[in-house]
mmCIF file with all atom_site columns, C-alpha atoms in Angstrom:
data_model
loop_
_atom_site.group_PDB
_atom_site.id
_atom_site.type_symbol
_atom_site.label_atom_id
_atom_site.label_alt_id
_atom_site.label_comp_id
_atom_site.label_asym_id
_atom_site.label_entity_id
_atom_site.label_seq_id
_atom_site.pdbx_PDB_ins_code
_atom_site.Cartn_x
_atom_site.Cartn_y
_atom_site.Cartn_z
_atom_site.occupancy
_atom_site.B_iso_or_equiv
_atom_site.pdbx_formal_charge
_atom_site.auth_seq_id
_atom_site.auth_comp_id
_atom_site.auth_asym_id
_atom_site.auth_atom_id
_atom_site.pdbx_PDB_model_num
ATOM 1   C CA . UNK Q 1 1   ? 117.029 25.535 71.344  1.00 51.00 ? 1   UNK Q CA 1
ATOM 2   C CA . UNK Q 1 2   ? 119.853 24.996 73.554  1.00 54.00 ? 2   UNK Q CA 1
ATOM 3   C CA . UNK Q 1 3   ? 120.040 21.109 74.888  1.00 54.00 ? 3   UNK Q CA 1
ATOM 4   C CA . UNK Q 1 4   ? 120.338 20.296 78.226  1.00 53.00 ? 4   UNK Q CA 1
ATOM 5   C CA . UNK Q 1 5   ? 121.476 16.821 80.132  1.00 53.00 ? 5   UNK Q CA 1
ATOM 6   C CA . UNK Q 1 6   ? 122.154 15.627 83.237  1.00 50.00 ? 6   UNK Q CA 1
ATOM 7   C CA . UNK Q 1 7   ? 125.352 16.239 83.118  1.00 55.00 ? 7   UNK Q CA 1
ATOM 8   C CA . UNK Q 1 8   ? 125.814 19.923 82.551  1.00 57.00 ? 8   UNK Q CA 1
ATOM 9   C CA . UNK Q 1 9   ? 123.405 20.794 85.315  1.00 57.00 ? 9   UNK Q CA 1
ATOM 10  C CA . UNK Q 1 10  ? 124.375 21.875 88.336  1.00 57.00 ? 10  UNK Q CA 1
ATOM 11  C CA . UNK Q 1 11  ? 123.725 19.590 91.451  1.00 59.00 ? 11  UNK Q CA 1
ATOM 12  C CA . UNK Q 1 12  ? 121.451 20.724 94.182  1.00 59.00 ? 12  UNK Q CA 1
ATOM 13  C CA . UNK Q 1 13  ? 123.118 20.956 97.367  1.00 58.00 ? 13  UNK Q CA 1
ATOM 14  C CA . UNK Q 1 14  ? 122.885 18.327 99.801  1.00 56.00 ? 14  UNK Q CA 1
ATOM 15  C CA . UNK Q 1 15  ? 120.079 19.030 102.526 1.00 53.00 ? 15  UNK Q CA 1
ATOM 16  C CA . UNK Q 1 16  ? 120.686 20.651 105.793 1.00 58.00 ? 16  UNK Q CA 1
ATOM 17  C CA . UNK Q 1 17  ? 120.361 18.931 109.082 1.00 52.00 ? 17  UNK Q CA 1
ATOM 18  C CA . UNK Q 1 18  ? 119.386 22.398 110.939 1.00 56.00 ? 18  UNK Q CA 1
ATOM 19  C CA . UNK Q 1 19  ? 116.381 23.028 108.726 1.00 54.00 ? 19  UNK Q CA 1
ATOM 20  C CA . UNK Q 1 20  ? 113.775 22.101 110.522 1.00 51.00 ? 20  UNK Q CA 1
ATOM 21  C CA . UNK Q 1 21  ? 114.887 24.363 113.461 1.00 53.00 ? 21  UNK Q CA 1
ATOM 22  C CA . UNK Q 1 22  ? 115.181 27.571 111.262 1.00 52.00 ? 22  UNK Q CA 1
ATOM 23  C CA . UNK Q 1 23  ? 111.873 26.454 110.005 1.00 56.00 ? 23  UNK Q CA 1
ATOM 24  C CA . UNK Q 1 24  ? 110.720 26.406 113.233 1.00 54.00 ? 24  UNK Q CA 1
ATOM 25  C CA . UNK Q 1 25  ? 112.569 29.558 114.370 1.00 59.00 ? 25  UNK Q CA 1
ATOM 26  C CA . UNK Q 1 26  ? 110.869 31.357 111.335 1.00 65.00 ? 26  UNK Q CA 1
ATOM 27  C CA . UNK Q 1 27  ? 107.724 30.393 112.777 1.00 62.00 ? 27  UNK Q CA 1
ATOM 28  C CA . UNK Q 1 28  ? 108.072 31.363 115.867 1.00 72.00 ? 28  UNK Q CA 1
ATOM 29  C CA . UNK Q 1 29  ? 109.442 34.610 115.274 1.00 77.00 ? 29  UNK Q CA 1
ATOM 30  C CA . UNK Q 1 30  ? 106.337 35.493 112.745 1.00 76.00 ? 30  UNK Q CA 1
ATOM 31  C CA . UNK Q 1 31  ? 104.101 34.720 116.001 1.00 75.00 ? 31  UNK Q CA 1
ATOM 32  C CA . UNK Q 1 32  ? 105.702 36.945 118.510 1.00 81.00 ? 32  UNK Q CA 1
ATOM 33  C CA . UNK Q 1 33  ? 106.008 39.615 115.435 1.00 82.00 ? 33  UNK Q CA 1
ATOM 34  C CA . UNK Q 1 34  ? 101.690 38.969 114.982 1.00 82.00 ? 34  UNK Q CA 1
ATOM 35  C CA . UNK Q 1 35  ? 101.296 39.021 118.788 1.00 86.00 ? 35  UNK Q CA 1
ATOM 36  C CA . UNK Q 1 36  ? 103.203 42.461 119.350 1.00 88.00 ? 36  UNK Q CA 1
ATOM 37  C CA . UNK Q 1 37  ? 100.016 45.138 118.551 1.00 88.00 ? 37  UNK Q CA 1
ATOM 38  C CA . UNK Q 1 38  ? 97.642  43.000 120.314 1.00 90.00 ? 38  UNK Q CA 1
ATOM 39  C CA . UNK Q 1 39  ? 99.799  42.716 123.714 1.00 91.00 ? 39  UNK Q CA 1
ATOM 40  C CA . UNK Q 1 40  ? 100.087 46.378 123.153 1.00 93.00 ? 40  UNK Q CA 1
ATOM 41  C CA . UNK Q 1 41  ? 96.545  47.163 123.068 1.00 93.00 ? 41  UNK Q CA 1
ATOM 42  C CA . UNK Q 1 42  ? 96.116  44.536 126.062 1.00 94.00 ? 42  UNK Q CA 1
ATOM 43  C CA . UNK Q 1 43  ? 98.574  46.292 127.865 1.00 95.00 ? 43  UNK Q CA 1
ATOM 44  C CA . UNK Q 1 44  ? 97.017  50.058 126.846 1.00 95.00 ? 44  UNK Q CA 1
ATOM 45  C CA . UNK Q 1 45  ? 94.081  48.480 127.856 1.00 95.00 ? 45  UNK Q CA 1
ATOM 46  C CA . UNK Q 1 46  ? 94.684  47.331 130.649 1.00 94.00 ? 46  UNK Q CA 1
ATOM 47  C CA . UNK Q 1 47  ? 96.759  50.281 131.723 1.00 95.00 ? 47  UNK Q CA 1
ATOM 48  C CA . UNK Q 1 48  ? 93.731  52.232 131.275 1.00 94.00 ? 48  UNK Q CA 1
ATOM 49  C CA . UNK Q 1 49  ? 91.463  49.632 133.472 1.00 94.00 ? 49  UNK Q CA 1
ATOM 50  C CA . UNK Q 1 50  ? 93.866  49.578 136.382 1.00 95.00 ? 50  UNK Q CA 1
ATOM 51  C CA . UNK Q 1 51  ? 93.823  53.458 136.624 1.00 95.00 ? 51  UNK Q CA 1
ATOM 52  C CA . UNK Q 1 52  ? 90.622  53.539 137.191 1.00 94.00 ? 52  UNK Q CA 1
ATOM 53  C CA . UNK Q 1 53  ? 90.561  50.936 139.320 1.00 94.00 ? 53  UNK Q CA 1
ATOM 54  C CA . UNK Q 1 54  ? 92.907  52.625 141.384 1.00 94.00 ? 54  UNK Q CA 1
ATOM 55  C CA . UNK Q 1 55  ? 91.146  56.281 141.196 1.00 93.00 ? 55  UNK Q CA 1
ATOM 56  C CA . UNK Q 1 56  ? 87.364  55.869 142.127 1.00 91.00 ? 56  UNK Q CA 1
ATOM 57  C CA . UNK Q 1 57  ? 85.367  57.909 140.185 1.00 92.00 ? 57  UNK Q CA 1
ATOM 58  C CA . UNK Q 1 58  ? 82.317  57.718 142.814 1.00 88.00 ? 58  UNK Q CA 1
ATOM 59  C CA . UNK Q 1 59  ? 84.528  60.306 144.914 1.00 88.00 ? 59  UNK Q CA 1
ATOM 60  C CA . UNK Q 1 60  ? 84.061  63.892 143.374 1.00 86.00 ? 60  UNK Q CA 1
ATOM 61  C CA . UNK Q 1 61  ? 86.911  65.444 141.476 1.00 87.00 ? 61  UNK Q CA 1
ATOM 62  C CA . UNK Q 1 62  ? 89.058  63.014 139.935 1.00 86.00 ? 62  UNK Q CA 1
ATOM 63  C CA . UNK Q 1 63  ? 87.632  62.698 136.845 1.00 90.00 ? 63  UNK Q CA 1
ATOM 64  C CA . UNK Q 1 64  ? 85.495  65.625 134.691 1.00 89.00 ? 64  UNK Q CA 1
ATOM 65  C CA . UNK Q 1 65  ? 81.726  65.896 134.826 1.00 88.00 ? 65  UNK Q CA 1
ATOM 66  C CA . UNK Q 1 66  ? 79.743  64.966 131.580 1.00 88.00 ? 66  UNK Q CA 1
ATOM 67  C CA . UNK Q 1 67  ? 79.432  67.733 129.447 1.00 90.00 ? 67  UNK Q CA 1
ATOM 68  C CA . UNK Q 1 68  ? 75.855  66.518 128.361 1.00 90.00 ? 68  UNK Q CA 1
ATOM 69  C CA . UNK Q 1 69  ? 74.538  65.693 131.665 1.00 89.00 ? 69  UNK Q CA 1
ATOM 70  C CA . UNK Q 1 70  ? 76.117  69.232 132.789 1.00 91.00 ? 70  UNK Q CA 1
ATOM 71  C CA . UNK Q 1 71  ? 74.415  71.794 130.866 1.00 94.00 ? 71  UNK Q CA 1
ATOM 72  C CA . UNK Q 1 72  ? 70.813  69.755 129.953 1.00 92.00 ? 72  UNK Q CA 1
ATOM 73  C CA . UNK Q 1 73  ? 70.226  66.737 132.672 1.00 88.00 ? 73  UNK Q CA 1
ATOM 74  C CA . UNK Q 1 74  ? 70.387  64.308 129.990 1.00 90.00 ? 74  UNK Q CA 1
ATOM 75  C CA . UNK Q 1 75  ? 72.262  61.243 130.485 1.00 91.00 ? 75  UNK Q CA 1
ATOM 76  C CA . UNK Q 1 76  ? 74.590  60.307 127.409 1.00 91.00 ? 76  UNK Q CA 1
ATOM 77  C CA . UNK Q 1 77  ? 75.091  56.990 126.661 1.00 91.00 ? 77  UNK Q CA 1
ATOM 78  C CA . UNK Q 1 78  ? 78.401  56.818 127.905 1.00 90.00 ? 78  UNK Q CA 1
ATOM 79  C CA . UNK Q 1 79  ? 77.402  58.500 131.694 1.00 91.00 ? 79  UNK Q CA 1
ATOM 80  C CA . UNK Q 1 80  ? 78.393  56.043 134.257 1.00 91.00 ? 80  UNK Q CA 1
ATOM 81  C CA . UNK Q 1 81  ? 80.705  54.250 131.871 1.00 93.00 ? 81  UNK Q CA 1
ATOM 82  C CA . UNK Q 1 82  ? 84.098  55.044 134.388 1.00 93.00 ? 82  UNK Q CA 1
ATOM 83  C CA . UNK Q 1 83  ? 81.892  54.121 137.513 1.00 94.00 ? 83  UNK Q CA 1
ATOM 84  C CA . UNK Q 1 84  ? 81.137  51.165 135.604 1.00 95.00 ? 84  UNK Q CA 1
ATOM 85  C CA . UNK Q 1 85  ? 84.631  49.962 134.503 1.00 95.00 ? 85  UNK Q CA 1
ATOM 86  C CA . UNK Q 1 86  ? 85.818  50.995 138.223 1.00 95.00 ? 86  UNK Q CA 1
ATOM 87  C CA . UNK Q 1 87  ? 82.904  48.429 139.152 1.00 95.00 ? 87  UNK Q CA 1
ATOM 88  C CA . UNK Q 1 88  ? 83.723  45.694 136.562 1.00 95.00 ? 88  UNK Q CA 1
ATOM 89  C CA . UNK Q 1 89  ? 87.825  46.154 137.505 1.00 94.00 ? 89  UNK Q CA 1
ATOM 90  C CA . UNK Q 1 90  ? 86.767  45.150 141.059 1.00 94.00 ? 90  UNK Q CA 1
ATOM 91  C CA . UNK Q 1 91  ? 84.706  41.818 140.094 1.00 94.00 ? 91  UNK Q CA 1
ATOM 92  C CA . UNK Q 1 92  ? 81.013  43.787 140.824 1.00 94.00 ? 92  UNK Q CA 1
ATOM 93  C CA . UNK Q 1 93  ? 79.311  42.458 138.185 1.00 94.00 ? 93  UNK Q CA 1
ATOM 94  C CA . UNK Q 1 94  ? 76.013  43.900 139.440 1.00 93.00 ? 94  UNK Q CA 1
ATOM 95  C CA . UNK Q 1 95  ? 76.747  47.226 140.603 1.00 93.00 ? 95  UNK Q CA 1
ATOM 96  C CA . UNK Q 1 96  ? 78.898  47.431 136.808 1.00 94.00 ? 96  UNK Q CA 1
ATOM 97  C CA . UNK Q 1 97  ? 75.434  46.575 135.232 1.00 93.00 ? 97  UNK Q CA 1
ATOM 98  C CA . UNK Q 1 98  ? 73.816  49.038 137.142 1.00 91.00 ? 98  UNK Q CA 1
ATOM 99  C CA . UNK Q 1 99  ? 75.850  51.492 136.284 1.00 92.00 ? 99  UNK Q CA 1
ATOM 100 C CA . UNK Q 1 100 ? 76.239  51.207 132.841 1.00 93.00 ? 100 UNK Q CA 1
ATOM 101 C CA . UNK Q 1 101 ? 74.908  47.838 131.080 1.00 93.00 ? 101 UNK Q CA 1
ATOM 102 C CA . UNK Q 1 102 ? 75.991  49.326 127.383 1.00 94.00 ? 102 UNK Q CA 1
ATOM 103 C CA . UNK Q 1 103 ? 79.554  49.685 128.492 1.00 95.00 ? 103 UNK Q CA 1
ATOM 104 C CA . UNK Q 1 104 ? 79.597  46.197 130.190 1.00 95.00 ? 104 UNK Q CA 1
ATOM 105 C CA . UNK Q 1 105 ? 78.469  44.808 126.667 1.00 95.00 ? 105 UNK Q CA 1
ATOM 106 C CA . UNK Q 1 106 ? 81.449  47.103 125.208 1.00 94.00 ? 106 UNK Q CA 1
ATOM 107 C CA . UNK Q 1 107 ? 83.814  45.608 127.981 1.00 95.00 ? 107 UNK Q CA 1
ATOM 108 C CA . UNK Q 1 108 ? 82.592  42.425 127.426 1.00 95.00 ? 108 UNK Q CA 1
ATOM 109 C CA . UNK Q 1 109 ? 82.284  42.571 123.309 1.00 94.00 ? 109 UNK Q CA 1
ATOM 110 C CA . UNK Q 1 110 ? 85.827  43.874 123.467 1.00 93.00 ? 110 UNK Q CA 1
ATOM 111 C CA . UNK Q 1 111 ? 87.075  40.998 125.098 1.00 95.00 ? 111 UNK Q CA 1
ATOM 112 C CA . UNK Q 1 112 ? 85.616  38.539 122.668 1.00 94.00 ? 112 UNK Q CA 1
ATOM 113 C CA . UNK Q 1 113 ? 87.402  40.546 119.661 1.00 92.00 ? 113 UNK Q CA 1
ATOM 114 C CA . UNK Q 1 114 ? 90.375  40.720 121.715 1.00 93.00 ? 114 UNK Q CA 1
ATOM 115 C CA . UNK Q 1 115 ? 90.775  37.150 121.972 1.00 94.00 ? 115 UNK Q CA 1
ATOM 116 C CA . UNK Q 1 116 ? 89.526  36.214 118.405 1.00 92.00 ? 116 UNK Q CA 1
ATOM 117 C CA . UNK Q 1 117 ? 92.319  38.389 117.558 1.00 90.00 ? 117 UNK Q CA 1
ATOM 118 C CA . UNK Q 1 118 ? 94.899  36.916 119.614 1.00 91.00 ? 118 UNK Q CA 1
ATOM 119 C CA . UNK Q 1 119 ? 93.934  33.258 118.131 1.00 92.00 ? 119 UNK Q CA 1
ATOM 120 C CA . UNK Q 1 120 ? 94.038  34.187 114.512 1.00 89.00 ? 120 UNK Q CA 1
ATOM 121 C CA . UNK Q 1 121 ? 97.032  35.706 114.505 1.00 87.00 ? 121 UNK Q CA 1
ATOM 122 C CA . UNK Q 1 122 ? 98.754  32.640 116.333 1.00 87.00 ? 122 UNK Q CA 1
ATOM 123 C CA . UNK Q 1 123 ? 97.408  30.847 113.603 1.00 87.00 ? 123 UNK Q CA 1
ATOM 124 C CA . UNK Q 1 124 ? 98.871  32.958 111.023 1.00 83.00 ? 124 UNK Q CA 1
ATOM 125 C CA . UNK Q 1 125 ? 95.727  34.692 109.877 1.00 84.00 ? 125 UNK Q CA 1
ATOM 126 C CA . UNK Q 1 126 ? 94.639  38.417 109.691 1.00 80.00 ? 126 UNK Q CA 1
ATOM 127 C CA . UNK Q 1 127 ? 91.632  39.555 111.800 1.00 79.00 ? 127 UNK Q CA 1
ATOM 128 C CA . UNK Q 1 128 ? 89.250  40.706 109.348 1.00 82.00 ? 128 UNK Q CA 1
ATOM 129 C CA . UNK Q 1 129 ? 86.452  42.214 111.030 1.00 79.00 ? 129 UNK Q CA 1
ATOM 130 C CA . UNK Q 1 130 ? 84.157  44.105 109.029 1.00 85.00 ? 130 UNK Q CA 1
ATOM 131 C CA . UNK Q 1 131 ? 80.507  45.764 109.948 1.00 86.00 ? 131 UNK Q CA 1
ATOM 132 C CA . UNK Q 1 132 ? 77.959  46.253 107.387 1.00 92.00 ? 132 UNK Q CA 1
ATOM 133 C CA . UNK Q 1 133 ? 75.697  48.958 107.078 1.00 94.00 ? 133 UNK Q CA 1
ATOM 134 C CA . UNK Q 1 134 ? 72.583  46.161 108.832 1.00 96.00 ? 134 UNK Q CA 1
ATOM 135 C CA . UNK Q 1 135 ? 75.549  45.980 111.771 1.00 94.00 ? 135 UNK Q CA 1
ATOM 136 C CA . UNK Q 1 136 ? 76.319  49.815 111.997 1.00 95.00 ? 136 UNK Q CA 1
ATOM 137 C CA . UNK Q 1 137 ? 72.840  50.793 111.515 1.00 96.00 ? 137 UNK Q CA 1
ATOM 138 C CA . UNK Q 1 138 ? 71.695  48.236 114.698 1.00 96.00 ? 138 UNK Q CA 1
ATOM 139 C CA . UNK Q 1 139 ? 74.460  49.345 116.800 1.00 94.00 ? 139 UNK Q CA 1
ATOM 140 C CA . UNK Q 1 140 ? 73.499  52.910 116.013 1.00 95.00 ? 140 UNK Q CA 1
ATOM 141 C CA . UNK Q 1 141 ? 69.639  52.078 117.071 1.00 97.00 ? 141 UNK Q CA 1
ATOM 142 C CA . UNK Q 1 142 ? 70.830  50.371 119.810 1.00 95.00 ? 142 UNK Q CA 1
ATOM 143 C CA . UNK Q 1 143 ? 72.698  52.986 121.436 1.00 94.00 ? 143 UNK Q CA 1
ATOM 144 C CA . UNK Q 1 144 ? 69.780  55.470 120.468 1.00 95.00 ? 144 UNK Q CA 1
ATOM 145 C CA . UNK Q 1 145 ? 67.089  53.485 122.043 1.00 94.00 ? 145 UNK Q CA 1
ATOM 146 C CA . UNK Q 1 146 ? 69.610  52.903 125.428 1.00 93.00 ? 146 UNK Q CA 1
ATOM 147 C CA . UNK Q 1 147 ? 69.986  56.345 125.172 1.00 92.00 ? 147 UNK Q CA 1
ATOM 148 C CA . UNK Q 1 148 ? 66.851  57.319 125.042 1.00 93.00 ? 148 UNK Q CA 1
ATOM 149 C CA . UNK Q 1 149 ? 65.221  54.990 127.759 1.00 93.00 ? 149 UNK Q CA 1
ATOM 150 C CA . UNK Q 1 150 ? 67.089  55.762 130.416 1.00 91.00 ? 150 UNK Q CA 1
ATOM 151 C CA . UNK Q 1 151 ? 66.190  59.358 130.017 1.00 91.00 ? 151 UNK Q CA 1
ATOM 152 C CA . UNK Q 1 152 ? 62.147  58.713 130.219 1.00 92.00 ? 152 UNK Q CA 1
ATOM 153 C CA . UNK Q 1 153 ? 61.005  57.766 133.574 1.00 90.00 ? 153 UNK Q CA 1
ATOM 154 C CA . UNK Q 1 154 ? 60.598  54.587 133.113 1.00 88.00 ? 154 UNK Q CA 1
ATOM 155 C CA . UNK Q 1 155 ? 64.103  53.815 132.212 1.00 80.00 ? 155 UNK Q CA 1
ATOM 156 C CA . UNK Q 1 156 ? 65.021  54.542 135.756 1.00 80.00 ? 156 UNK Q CA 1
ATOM 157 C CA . UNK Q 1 157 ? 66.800  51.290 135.823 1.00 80.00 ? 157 UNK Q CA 1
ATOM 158 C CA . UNK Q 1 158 ? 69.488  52.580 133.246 1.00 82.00 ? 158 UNK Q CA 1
ATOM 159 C CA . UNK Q 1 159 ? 70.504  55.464 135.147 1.00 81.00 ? 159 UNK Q CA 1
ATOM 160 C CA . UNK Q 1 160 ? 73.912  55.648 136.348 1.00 81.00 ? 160 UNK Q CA 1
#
């Protein structure tokens, strides 16, 4: 075994003044880098939001007719969702709801994740979201019953 002494080791160099700031550079750079894919869905997003803001879909012809609601009568789950996002774009939280309630709960949902995502990555940690088959299977039945309801006459109140 090879000995070793203080004075055949080499010295460690002396510390740097400017460490803290390329510490800190580091760190800032690794949150703009986390924050790029969720300002580019916010921007997607919100890209998508203004155009229909802009284009009513209440006014026939700018946007295509539900294939569903076309050929039986039925009303998908998603019918009324773009009259409902054109509603919720404006600040009419009512006439949104009215419209589509499932999509405002989507809007709203989104939003939520959105900004959970935003926070953990400042903070340096992934988003790990995860649905079980309890959570897919409730969703699921939750769109079903919507679904279903405001197709019986009762469910008038769902209608778009």
């Amino acid at each position: 075994m090879r000995c070793v002494n203080a004075e055949t080791q080499p010295a460690a160099p002396p510390p740097r003044a400017d460490t803290a700031d390329a510490t800190a550079g580091r760190a800032t750079s690794r949150v703009l880098r986390e924050l790029l894919v969720p300002a580019g869905v916010l921007t997607a997003v919100g890209g998508a939001f203004a155009y229909v803001a802009a284009v009513d879909p209440n006014e026939p012809g700018h946007y295509p007719v539900c294939p569903l609601w076309r050929f039986t009568g039925l009303y998908c789950p998603g019918c009324g969702g773009l009259r409902s996002a054109h509603a919720f774009a404006h600040g009419d939280l009512a006439t949104a709801l009215t419209d589509n309630a499932l999509a405002v709960a989507g809007f709203l949902g989104c939003a939520v994740l959105w900004t959970v995502w935003v926070v953990r990555a400042v903070r340096g940690r992934p988003l790990r979201f995860a649905l079980g088959p309890v959570q897919l299977w409730a969703l699921g039945a939750l769109v079903l019953v919507f679904t279903i309801v405001r197709n019986l006459p009762f469910g008038g109140w769902l209608r778009p």
